[in-house]
XYZ file of C-alpha atoms in Angstrom:
602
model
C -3.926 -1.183 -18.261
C -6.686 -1.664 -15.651
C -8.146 1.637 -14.260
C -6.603 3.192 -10.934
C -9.338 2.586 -7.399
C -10.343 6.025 -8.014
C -11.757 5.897 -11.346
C -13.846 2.924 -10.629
C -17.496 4.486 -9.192
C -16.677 6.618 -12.633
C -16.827 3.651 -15.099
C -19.286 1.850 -13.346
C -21.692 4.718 -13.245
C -20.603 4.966 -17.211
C -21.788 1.391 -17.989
C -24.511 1.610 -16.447
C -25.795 4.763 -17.681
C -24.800 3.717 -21.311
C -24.164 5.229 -24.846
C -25.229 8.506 -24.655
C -25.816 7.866 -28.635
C -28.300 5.511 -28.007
C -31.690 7.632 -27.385
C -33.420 5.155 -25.153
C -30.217 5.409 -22.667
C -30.874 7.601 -19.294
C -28.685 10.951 -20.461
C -28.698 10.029 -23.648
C -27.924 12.828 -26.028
C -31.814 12.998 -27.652
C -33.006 12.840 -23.755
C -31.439 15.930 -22.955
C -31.826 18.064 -25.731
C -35.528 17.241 -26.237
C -35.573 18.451 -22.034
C -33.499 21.590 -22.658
C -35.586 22.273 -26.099
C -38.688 22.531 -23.709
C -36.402 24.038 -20.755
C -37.633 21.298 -18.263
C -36.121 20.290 -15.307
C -34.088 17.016 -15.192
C -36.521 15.041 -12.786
C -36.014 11.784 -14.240
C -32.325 12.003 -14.271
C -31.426 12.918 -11.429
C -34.351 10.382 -9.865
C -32.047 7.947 -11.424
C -28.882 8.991 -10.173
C -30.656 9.159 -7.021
C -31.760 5.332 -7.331
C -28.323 4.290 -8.050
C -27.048 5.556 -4.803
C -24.394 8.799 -6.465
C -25.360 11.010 -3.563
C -23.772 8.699 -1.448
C -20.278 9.565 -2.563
C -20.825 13.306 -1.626
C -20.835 12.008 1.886
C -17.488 11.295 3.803
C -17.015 7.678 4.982
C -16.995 9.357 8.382
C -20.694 10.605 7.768
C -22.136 7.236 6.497
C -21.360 7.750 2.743
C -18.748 6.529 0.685
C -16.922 9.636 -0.295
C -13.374 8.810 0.049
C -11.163 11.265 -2.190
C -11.577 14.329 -4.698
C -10.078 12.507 -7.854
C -12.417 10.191 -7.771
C -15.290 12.879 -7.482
C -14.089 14.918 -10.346
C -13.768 11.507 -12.543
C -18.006 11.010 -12.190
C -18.777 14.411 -12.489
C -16.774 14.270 -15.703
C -19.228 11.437 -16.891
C -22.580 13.637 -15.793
C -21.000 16.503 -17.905
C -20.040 14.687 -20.883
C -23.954 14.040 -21.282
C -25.741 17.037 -19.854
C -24.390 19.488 -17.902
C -28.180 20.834 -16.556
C -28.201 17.927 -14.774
C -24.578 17.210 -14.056
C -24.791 21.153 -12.362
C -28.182 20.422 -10.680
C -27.285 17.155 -8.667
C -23.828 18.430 -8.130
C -25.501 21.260 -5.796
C -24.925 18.776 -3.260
C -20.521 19.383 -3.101
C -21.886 22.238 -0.826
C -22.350 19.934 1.785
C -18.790 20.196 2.701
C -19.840 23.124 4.323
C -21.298 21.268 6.730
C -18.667 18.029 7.028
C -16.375 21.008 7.493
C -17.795 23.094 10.511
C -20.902 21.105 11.348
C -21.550 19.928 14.338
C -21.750 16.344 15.081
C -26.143 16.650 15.093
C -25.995 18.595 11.721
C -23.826 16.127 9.849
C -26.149 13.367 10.782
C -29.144 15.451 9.598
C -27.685 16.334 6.166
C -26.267 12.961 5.759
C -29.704 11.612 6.557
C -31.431 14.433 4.063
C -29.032 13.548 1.732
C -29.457 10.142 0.817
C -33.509 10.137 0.182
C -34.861 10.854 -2.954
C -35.221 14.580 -2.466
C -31.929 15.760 -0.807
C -30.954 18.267 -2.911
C -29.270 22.100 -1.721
C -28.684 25.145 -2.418
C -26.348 28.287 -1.932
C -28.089 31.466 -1.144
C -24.846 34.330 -1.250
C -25.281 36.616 -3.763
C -28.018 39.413 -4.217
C -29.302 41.421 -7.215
C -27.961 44.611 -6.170
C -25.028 43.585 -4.963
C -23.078 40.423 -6.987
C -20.192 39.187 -5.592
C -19.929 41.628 -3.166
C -20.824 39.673 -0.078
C -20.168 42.011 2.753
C -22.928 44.293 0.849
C -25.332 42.198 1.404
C -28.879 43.443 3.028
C -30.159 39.765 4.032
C -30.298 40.143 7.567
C -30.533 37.507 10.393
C -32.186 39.442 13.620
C -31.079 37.489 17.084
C -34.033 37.029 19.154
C -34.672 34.120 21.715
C -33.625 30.641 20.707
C -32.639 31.329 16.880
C -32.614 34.227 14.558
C -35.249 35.824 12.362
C -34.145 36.308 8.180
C -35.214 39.007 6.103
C -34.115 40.063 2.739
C -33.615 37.644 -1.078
C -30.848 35.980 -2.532
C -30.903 35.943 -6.296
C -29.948 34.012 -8.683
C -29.676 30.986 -6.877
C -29.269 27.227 -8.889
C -32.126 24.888 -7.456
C -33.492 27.463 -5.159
C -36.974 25.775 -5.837
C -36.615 22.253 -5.983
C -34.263 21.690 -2.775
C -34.627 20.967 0.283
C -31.804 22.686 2.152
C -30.571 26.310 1.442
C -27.068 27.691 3.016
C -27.929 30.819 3.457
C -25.464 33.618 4.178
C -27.114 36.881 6.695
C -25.840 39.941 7.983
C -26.145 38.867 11.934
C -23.911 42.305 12.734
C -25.218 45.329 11.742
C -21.402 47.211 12.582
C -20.266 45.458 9.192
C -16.732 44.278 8.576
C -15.307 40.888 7.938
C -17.215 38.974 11.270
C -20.178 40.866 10.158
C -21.581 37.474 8.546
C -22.972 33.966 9.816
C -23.982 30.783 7.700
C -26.970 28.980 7.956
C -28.658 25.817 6.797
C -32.038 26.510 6.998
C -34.035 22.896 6.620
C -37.492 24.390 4.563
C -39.250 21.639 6.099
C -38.761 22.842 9.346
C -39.458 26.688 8.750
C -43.173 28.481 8.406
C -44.260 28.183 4.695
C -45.872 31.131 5.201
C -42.038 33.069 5.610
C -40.163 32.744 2.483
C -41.233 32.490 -0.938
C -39.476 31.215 -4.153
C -38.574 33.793 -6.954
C -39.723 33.364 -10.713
C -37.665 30.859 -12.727
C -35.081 33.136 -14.894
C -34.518 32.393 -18.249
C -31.128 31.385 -19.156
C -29.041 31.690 -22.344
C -27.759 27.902 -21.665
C -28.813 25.388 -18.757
C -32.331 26.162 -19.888
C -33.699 23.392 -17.808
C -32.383 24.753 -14.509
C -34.069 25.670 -11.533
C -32.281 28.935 -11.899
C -34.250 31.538 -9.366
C -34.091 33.039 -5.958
C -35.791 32.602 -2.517
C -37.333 35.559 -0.312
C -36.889 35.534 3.251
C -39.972 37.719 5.525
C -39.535 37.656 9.114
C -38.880 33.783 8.817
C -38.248 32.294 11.778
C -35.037 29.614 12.088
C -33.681 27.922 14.948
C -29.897 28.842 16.594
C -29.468 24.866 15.549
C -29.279 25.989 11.625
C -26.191 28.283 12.327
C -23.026 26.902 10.807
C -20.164 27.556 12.875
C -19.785 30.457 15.164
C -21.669 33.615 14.667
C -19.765 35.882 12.580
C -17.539 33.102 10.900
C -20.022 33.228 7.715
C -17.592 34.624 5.213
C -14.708 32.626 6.335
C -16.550 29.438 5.989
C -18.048 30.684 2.373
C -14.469 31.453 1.624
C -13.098 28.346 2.527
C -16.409 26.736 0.793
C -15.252 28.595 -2.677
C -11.875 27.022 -2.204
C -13.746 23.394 -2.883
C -15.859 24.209 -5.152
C -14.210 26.383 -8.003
C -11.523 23.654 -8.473
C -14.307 20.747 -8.289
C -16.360 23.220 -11.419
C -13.886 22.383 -13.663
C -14.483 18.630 -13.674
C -17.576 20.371 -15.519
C -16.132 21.752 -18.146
C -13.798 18.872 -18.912
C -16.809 16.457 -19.138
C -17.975 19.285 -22.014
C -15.193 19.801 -23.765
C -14.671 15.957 -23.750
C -18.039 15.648 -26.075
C -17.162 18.911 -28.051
C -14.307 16.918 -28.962
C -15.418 13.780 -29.556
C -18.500 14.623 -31.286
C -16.524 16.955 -33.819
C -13.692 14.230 -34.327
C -16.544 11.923 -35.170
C -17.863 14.148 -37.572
C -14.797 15.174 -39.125
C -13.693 11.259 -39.457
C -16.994 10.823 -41.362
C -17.122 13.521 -43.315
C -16.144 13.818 -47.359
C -14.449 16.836 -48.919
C -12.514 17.166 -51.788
C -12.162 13.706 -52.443
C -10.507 13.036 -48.454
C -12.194 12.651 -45.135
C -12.244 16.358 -42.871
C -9.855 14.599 -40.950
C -7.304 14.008 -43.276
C -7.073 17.764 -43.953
C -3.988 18.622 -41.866
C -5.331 21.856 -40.248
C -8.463 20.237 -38.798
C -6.434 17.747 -37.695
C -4.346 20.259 -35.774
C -6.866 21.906 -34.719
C -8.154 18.680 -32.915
C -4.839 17.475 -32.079
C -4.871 20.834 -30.049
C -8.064 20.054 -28.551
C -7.179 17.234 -27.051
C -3.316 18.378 -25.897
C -6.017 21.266 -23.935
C -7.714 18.379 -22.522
C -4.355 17.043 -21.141
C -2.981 19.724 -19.679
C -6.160 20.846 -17.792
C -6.584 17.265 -16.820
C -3.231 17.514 -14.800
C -3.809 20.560 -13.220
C -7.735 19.343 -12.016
C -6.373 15.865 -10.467
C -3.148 17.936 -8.975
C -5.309 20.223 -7.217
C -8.578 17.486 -6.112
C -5.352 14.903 -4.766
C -3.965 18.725 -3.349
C -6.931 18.615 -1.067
C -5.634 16.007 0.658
C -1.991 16.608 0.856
C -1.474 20.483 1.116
C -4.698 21.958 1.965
C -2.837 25.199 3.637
C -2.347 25.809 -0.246
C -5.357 25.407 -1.769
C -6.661 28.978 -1.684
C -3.982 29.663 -4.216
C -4.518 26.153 -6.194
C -8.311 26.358 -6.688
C -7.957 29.847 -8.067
C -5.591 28.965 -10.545
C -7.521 26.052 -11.848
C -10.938 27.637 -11.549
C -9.773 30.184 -13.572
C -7.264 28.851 -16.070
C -9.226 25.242 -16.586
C -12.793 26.853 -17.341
C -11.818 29.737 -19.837
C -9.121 27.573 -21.805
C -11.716 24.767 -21.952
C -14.378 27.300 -22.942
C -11.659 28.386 -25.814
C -11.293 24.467 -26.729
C -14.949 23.860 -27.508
C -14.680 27.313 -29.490
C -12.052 26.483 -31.765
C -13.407 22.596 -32.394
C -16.270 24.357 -33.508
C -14.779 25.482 -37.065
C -14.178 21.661 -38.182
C -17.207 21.334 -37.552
C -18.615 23.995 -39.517
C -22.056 25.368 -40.062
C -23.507 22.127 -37.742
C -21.998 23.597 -34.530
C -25.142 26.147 -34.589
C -27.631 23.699 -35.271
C -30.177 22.453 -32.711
C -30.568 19.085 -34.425
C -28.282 18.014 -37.375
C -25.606 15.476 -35.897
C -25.767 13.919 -32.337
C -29.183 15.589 -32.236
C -27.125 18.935 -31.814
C -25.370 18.298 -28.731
C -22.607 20.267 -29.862
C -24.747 23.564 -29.745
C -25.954 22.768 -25.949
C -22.378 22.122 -24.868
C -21.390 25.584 -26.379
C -23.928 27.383 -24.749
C -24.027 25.265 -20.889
C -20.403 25.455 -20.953
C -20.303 29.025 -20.983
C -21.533 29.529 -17.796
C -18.772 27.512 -15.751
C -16.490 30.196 -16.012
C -18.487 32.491 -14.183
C -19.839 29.384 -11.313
C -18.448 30.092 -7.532
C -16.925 33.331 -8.825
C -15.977 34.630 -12.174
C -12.626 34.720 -13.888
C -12.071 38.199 -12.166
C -12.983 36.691 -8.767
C -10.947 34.075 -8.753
C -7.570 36.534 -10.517
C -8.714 38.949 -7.825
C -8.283 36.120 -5.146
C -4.951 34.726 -6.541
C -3.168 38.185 -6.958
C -4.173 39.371 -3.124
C -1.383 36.445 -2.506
C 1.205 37.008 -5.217
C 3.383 38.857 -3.182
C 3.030 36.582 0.071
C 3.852 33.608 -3.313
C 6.707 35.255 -4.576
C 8.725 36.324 -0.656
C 7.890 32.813 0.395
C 9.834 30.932 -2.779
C 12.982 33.187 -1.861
C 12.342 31.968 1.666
C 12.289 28.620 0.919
C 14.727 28.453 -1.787
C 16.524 25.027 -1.278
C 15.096 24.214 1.935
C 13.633 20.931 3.379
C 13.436 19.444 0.277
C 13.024 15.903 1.235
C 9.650 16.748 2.361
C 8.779 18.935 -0.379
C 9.783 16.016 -2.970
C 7.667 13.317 0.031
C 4.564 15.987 -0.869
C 4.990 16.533 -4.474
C 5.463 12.295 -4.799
C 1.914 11.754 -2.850
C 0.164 14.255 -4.724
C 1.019 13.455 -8.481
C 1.795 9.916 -7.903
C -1.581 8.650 -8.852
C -0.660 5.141 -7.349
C 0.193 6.547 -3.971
C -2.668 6.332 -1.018
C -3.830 9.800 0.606
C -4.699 11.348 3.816
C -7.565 11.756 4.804
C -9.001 15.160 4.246
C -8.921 17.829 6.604
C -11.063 20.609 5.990
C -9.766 22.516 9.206
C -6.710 23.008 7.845
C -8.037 25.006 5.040
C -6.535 28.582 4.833
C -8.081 31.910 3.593
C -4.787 32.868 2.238
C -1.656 31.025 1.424
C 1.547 30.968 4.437
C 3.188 28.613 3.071
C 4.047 28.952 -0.454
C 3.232 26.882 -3.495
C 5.072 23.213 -3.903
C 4.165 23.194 -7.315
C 6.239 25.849 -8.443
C 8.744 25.338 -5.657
C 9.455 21.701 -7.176
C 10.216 23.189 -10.476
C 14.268 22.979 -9.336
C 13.586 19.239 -8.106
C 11.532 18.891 -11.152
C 14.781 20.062 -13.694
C 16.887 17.550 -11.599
C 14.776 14.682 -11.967
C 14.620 14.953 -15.573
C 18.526 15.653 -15.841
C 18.473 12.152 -14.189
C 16.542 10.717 -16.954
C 18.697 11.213 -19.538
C 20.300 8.242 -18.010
C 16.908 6.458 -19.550
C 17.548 4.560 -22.713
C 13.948 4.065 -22.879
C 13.109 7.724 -23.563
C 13.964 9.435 -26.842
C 16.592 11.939 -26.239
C 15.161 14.690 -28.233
C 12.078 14.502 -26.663
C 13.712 14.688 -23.184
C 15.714 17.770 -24.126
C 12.060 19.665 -25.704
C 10.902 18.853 -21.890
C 13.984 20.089 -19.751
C 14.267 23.289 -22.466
C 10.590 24.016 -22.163
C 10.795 23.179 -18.148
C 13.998 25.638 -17.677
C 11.809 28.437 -19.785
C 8.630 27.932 -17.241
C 11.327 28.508 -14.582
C 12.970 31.877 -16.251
C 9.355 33.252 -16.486
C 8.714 32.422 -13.062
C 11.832 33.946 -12.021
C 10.673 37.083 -14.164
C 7.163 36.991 -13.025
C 8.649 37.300 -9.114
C 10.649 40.254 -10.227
C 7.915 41.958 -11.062
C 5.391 41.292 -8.872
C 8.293 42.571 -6.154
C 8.514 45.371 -8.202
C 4.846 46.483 -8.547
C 2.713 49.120 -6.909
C 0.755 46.391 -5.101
C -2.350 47.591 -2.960
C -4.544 45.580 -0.910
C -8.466 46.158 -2.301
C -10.120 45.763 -5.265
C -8.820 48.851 -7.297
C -6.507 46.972 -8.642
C -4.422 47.568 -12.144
C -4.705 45.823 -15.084
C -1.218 44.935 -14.965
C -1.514 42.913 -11.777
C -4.466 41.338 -13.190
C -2.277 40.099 -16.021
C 0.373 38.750 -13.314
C -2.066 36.870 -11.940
C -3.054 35.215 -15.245
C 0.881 34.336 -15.936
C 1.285 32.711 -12.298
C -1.721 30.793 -13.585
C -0.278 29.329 -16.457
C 3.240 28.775 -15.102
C 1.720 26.892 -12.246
C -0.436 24.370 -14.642
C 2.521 23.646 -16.799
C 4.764 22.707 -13.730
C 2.234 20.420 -12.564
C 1.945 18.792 -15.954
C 6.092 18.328 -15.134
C 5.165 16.981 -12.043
C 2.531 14.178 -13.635
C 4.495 12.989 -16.280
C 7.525 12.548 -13.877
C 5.564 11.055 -11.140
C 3.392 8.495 -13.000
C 5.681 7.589 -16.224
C 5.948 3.980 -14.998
C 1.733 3.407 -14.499
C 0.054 5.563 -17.431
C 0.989 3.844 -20.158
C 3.102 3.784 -22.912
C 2.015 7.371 -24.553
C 2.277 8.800 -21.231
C 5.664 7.884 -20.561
C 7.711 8.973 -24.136
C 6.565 12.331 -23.380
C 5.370 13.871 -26.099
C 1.868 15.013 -25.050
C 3.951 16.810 -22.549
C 7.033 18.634 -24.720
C 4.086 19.796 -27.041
C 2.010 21.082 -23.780
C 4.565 22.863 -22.335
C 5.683 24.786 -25.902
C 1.672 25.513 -26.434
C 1.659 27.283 -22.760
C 4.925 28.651 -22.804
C 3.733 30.810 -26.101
C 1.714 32.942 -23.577
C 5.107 34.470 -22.904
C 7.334 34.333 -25.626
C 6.993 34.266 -29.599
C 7.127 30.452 -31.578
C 10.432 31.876 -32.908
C 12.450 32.131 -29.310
C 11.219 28.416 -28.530
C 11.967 25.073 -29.053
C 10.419 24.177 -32.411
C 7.085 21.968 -32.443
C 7.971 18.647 -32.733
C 6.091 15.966 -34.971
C 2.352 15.242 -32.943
C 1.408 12.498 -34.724
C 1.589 10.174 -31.552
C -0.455 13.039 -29.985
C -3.092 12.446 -33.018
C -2.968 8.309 -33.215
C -3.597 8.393 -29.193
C -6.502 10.816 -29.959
C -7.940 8.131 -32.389
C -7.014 4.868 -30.263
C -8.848 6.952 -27.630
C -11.830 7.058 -29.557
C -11.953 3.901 -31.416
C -11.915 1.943 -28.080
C -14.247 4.924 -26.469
C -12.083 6.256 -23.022
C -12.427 9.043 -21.830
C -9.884 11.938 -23.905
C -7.666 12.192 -20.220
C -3.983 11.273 -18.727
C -6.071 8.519 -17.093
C -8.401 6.981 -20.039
C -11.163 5.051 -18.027
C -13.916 2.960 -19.611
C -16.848 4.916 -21.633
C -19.744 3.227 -22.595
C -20.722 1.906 -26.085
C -23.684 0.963 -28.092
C -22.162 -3.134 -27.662
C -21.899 -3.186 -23.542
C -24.654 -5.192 -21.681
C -26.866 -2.342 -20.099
C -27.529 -2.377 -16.509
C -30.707 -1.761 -13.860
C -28.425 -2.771 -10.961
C -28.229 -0.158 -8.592
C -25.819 -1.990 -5.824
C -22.985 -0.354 -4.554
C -20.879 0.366 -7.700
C -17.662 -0.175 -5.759
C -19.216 -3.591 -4.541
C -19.921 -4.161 -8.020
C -16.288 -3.587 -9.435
C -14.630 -5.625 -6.364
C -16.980 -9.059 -6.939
């Protein structure tokens, strides 16, 4: 099967960065432990990723880069992650340039673009504050009009890269009244500001990361010119909204990338290792405990490519769709690595006992994903403010223009189908329209009634998958119920109880979009992908978050799940619904740094 358009800058970057297991690779694993063992910063890295042109496909086509669609951006950002996720994190500080290809003005995108692709053009986001967290209307940095620009004064802590970049977005009370348009949004260029104004705060010491530029910058009575303003004055926290919106779904490539070597790296032990007169392997609850691993993998994977192709296709409904990936893709993957970590045993906590302990840095870097662009309450806090608009609108909607919502669903989980361009603009700070994932789940049901039709599915399969479907559709019809029935308030004293709702929308909305990948790609994934399975098991192992194993379907056999695991590995693709190229020890490496997309089409 040759890989789809958008995974190609992914493999190429792969090959060329090569084995990881081979210590004399760029991002090898020994590279990267040995850097986070002396918590140093990544320069040589991300000099390298620099030389072969990456930072280019952070830039729209429009802007003189190459960037042409969020799937394939997630796909490399996997392949940073699966090797080091310091580094992965610290070049990846440049996706908040969309702040700027979103409400720049013609003059600022040509200065970031330009700042961008030289061998320094790294950013920053300067929100938060010590004393006040995610609470950004309580911020104290202030941004004082006075003739020609503004004058900042106050810190923003902790901030990734504060030190080594060269741009900081830097949010500032420019309204002393407070309220919503209290806010603006700058990109102060340091190079252009007095030295003698700001200051960079002490490097803080992180549990994992360690060689991050984790610290904070101090702003006294710096100077910046009206020109660094973002947008209109007051529209800071609406464009930091809409900012967060990009971002938390784009974090969770990270944590797939980690859980992807978690995986493999335990599967490789537990292949190699002898107990009790059988490989670790052959034990059959390691095995499920892998098997499970890499079913996690799947299902995340179809929620992160719904939402990044989302972008494109329903952006009016991506403040609910980032939110539910951000949070459900970064704590279940965090859970993954977790429970890998028993087959591997005792070497999990070692800093240098198999793949030079890279198992140990992936446990502790991962951790910290979860709370990136807003933590797990953030983002529940986010998704429940809409739950009510959610569940009024699928009422509303009910069996209504559903040629076009089938047209939508087709172009964003049909992995063969071209996009729109992206339109930023159109990006809403709360959801009007509904959410086309769950309202295709009746479409969904009557698509795969249709495939029983299909001699070339196995019928027991087929009837786990419209079971399992029909159950994700009764607890979405209960979930409605009682979100309608709750004691819903507007704020942020909210219950317990509605934090919990907003945790089950979350995992009823992944597993219909894993309905809505397998039904809209069966014919171009493959052979695995199409009989199904992967999926019946999925939806059974999400569907437990509501109802006992007893009062479901019961698990069917997995071993296909477990031989695609292997075949995965054995040829070395990436553990994902769309297994592109990895690099191995017997590929020609490569010092080429032309365009990899140039490369690919020769």
């Amino acid at each position: 099967m040759q890989p789809l358009k958008q995974f190609w800058v992914a493999e190429a970057l792969e090959r060329d960065l090569g084995d990881p297991g081979n210590p004399d690779n760029m991002m090898s694993f020994k590279q990267v432990i040995d850097l986070d063992e002396k918590e140093e910063f990544p320069h040589e890295i991300i000099n390298w990723l620099y030389n072969w042109k990456l930072q280019h496909y952070y830039i729209p086509t429009e802007c003189g880069g190459e960037f042409t669609g969020f799937d394939e951006f997630i796909s490399f950002v996997r392949v940073l992650s699966r090797r080091d996720q310091t580094a992965a994190i610290a070049f990846t500080t440049m996706f908040w340039s969309y702040l700027v290809w979103m409400a720049g003005t013609d003059e600022q995108k040509h200065t970031l673009s330009s700042f961008m692709k030289d061998a320094n053009g790294a950013m920053c986001l300067a929100y938060s504050e010590k004393a006040h967290g995610s609470d950004l209307l309580g911020g104290d940095m202030q941004a004082k009009k006075v003739p020609g620009g503004y004058i900042l004064n106050g810190e923003k802590w902790p901030i990734n890269r504060a030190t080594i970049s060269g741009v900081a977005f830097v949010l500032a009370r420019t309204d002393d009244e407070g309220g919503a348009r209290s806010l603006s949004l700058f990109m102060v260029e340091k190079s252009k500001i007095d030295q003698a104004n700001y200051s960079h705060l002490p490097k803080i010491l992180t549990h994992g990361v360690r060689g991050s530029d984790m610290s904070g910058i101090r702003f006294e009575n710096c100077y910046i010119p009206e020109s660094m303003r973002l947008g209109a004055e007051g529209a800071g926290l609406e464009l930091a909204l809409k900012g967060f919106q990009i971002t938390r779904a784009l974090c969770a490539a990270f944590s797939q990338g980690a859980a992807d070597t978690a995986l493999r790296t335990t599967l490789k032990f537990a292949l190699e290792r002898k107990l009790y007169g059988k490989t670790v392997f052959d034990m059959p609850q390691p095995k499920r405990t892998l098997t499970d691993g890499f079913l996690d993998i799947l299902i995340c994977d179809c929620a992160t490519i719904g939402v990044a192709r989302g972008f494109n296709t329903m952006p009016e409904q991506i403040s609910v769709w980032s939110a539910v990936v951000k949070y459900f893709v970064t704590t279940t993957l965090e859970t993954t690595v977790q429970n890998v970590s028993v087959v591997l045993g005792s070497r999990f906590y070692l800093r240098e006992a198999h793949d030079w302990g890279i198992f140990q840095k992936v446990l502790r870097d991962n951790a910290i994903i979860s709370m990136f662009d807003g933590s797990t309450v953030v983002n529940l806090h986010a998704l429940l403010l809409q739950l009510r608009q959610l569940a009024k609108s699928r009422v509303r909607n009910a069996g209504r223009n559903l040629d076009i919502l089938q047209t939508r669903l087709i172009t964003t989980f049909d992995l063969t189908q071209p996009l729109p361009p992206f339109n930023g603009k159109k990006l809403e700070l709360v959801n009007r329209g509904g959410d086309d994932v769950l309202q295709g789940l009746d479409l969904a049901l009557t698509s795969l009634q249709h495939l029983k039709a299909d001699s070339n599915l196995d019928p027991d399969i087929l009837y786990q998958i419209i079971t399992l479907t029909s159950i994700v559709q009764e607890e979405l019809n209960t979930l409605d119920e009682q979100i309608t029935a709750s004691t819903f308030q507007f704020g942020h004293e909210q219950s317990p109880e509605v934090f919990d709702m907003a945790k089950q929308y979350c995992v009823i909305h992944v597993a219909a979009a894993c309905v809505h990948t397998w039904l809209h790609n069966r014919n171009h994934l493959g052979d695995f992908f199409a009989n199904g399975e992967w999926l019946a098991l999925s939806l059974r192992k999400l569907m437990l978050a509501f109802r006992p194993a007893k009062a479901l379907p019961g698990r069917i056999d997995d071993g296909a799940v477990t031989q695609e695991l292997i075949h995965l590995y054995n040829q070395d693709k990436m553990f994902s619904i769309v297994p592109f190229q990895l690099a191995n020890s017997t590929q020609q490496e490569t010092t080429n740094y032309a365009s990899p997309k140039l490369q690919l089409q020769a």
